[in-house]
Short mmCIF file of C-alpha atoms in Angstrom, two decimals:
data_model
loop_
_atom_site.label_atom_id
_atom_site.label_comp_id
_atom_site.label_asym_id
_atom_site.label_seq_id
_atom_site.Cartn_x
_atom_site.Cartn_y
_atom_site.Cartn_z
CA UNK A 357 -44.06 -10.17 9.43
CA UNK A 358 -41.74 -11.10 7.26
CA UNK A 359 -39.39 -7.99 6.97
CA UNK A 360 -39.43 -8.07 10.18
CA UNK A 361 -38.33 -11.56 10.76
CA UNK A 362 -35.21 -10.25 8.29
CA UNK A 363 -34.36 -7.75 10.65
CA UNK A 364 -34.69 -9.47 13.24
CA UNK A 365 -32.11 -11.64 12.11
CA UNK A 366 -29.90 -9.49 10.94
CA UNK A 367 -26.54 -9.22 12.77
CA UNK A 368 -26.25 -5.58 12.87
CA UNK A 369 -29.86 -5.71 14.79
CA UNK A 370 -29.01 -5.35 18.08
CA UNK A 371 -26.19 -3.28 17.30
CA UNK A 372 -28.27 -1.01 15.42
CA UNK A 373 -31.19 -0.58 18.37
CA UNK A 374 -28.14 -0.01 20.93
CA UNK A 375 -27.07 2.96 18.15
CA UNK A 376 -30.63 4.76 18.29
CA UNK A 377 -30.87 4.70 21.81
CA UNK A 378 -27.11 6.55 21.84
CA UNK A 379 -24.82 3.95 22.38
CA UNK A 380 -21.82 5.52 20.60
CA UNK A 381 -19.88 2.01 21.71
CA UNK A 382 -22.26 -0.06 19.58
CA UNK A 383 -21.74 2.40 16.50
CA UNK A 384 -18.06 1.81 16.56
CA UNK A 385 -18.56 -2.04 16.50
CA UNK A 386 -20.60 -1.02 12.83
CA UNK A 387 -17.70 1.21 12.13
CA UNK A 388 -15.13 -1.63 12.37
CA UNK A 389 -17.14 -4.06 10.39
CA UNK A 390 -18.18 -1.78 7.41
CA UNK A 391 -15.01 0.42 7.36
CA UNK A 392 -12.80 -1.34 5.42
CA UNK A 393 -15.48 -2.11 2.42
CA UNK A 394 -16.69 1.48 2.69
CA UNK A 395 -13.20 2.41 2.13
CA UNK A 396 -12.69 0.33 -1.20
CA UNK A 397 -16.33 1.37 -2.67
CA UNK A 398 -15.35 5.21 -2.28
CA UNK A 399 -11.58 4.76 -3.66
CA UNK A 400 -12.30 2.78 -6.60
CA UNK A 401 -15.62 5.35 -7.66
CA UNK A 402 -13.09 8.39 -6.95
CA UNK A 403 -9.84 7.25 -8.01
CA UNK A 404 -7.89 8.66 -5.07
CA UNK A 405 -7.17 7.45 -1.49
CA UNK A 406 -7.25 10.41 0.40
CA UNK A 407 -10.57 11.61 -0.71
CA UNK A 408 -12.10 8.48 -0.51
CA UNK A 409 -10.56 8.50 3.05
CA UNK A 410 -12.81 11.96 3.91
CA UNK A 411 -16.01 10.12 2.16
CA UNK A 412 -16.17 7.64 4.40
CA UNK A 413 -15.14 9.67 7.37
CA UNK A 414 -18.00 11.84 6.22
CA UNK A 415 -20.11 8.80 5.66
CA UNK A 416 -19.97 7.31 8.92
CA UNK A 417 -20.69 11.03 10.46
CA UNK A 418 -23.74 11.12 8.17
CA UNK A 419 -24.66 7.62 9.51
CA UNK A 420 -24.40 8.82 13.01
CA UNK A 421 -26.71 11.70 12.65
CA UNK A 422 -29.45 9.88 10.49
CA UNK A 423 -29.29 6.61 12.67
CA UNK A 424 -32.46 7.44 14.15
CA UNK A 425 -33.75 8.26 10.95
CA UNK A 426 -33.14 4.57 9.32
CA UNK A 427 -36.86 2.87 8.86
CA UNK A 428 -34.99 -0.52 8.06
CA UNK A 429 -36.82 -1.30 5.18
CA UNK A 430 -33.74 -2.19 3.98
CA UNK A 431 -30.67 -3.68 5.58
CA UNK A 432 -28.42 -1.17 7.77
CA UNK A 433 -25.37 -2.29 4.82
CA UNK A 434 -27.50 -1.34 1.77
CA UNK A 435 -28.09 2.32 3.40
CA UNK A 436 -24.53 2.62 4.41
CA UNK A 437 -23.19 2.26 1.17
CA UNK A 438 -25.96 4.04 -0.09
CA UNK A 439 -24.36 6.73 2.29
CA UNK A 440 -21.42 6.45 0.91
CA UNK A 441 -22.41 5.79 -3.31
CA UNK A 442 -23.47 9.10 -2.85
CA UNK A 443 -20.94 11.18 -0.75
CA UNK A 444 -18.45 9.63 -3.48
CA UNK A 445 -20.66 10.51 -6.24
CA UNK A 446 -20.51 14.09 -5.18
CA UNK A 447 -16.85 13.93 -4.44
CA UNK A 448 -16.16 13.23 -7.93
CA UNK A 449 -18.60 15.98 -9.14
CA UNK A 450 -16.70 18.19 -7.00
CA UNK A 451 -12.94 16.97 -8.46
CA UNK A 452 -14.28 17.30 -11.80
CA UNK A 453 -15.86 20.79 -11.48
CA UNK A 454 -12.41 21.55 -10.07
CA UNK A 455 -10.63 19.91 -12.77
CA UNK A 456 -8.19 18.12 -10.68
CA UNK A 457 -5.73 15.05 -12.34
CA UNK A 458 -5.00 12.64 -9.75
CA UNK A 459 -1.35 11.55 -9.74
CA UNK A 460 -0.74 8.17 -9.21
CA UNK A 461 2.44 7.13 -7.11
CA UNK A 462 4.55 3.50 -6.10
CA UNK A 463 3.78 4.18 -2.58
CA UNK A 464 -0.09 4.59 -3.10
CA UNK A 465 -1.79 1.89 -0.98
CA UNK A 466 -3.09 -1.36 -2.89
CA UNK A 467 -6.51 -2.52 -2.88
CA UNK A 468 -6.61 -6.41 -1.87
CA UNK A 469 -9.17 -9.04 -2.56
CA UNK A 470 -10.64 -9.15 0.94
CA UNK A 471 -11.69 -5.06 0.35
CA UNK A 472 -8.92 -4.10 2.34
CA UNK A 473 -6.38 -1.54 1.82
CA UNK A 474 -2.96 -2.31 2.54
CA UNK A 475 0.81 -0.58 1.36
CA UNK A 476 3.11 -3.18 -0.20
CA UNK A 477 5.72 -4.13 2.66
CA UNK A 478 9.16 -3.08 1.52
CA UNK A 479 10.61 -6.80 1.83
CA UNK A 480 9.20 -9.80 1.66
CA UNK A 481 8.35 -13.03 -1.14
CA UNK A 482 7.35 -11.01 -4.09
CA UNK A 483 10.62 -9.24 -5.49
CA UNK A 484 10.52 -5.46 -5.97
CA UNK A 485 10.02 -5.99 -9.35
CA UNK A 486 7.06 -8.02 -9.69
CA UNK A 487 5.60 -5.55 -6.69
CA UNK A 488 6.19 -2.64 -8.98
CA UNK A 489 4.47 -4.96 -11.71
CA UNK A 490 1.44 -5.69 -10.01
CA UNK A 491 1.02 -1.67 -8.95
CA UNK A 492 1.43 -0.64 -12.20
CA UNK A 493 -1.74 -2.99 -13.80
CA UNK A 494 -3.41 -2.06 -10.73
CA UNK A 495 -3.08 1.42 -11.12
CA UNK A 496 -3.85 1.18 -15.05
CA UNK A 497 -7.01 -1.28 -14.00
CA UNK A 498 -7.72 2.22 -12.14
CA UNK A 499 -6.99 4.55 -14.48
CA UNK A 500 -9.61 2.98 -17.08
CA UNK A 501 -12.35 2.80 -14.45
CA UNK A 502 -11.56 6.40 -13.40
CA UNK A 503 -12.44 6.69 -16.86
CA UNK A 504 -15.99 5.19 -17.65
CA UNK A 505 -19.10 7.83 -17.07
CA UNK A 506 -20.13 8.09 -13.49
CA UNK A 507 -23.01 6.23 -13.93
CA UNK A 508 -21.21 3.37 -15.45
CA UNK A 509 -17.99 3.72 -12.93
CA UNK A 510 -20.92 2.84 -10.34
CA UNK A 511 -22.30 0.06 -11.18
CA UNK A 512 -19.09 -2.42 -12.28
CA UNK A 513 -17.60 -1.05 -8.58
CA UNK A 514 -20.46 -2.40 -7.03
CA UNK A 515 -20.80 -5.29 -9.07
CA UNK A 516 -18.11 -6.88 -10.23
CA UNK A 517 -15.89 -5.41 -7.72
CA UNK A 518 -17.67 -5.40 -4.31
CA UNK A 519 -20.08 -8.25 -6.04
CA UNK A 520 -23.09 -7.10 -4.57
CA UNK A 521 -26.47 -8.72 -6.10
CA UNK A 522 -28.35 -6.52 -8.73
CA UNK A 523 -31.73 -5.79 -5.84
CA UNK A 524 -29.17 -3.89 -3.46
CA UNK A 525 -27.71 -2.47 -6.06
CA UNK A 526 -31.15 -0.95 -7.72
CA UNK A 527 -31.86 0.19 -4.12
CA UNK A 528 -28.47 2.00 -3.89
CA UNK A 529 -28.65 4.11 -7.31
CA UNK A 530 -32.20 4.34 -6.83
CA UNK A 531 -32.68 2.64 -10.48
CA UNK A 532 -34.64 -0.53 -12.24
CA UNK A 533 -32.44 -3.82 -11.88
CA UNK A 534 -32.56 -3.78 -16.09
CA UNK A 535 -31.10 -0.38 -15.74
CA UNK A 536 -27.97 -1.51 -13.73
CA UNK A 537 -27.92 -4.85 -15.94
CA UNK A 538 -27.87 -2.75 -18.94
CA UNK A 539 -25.34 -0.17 -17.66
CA UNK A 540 -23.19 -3.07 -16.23
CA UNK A 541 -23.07 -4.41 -19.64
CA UNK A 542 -21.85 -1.40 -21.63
CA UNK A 543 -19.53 -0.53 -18.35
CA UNK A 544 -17.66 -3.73 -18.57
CA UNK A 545 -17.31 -3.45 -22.53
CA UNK A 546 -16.05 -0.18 -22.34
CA UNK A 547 -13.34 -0.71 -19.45
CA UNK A 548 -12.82 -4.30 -21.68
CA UNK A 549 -11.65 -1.82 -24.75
CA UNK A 550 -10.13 0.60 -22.26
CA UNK A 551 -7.63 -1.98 -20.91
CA UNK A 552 -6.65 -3.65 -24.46
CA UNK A 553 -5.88 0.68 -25.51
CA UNK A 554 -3.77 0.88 -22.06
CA UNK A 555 -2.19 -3.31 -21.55
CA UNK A 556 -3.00 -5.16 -24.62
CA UNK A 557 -4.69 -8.54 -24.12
CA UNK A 558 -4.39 -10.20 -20.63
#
């Protein structure tokens, strides 16, 4: 009784039900909602904007066709990014096999601290110099997580970047909680000695 009471009070509930019954109107209120975050899991596990841009679209299309498929044993969120952990996982695979460098440029979009993506407006407060700045430790902050193992690449995006709890991230990687705690911990030491290598101390 219990899950159920969970789902049942879930928000995406009734949105969710509409979607299985083929209410494409209702899947586009989830795609609003969860776009955005979707977005900033699959750049910062890839490393590049535009692929991360086809992961998600590919996510969502995934998400569409499995919808009736969901058991919701878990909540609709946790097997979205599952979804998408995954698609981006393979992306990178793919990159890799293909042994592609991704170029970074000053007009590549910035990642902000409400998950969305936005481009840095020509004018405004912040001079041009302290926007270039704040792209360029960005883009180094990127550069050393592009770095880390897959495995370990995963687990500080979803933690200490999207700051999801350890349980939904077990159920996303399909691991033990001690496994993503232990991960977590040599991820964040080796991006620690990454950054001092590429900035020095902050």
């Amino acid at each position: 009784m219990k899950g159920n009471e969970e789902r049942t009070g879930d928000e995406d509930f009734e949105n969710l039900s509409r979607c299985k019954k083929g209410d494409i109107d209702a899947f586009e209120l989830l795609v609003k909602k969860y776009q955005k975050r979707m977005l900033n899991i699959a750049y910062r596990v890839i490393g590049d904007y535009e692929d991360a841009c086809e992961v998600v679209q590919d996510a969502f299309v995934s998400a569409y066709k499995n919808i009736k498929d969901f058991r919701e044993q878990s909540r609709f969120s946790t097997w979205l990014y599952t979804i998408v952990v995954n698609l981006s996982r393979n992306r990178l695979k793919q990159i890799k096999t293909e042994f592609q460098h991704v170029e970074y440029s000053i007009d590549d979009p910035l990642i902000t601290d409400d998950a969305g993506i936005k481009v840095e407006p020509v004018s405004g407060n912040p001079s041009a110099l302290e926007i270039l700045e704040r792209k360029e430790i960005q883009q180094k902050v990127q550069e050393c997580i592009n770095s880390l193992d897959n495995e370990y690449r995963e687990v500080i995006v979803l933690r200490d970047i999207q700051g999801f709890p350890y349980d939904e991230i077990s159920n996303m990687l399909n691991i033990p909680e001690g496994t993503v705690k232990s991960r977590l911990f040599r991820a964040r030491e080796t991006l620690k000695e990454s950054l001092k290598k590429m900035i020095g101390d902050l």
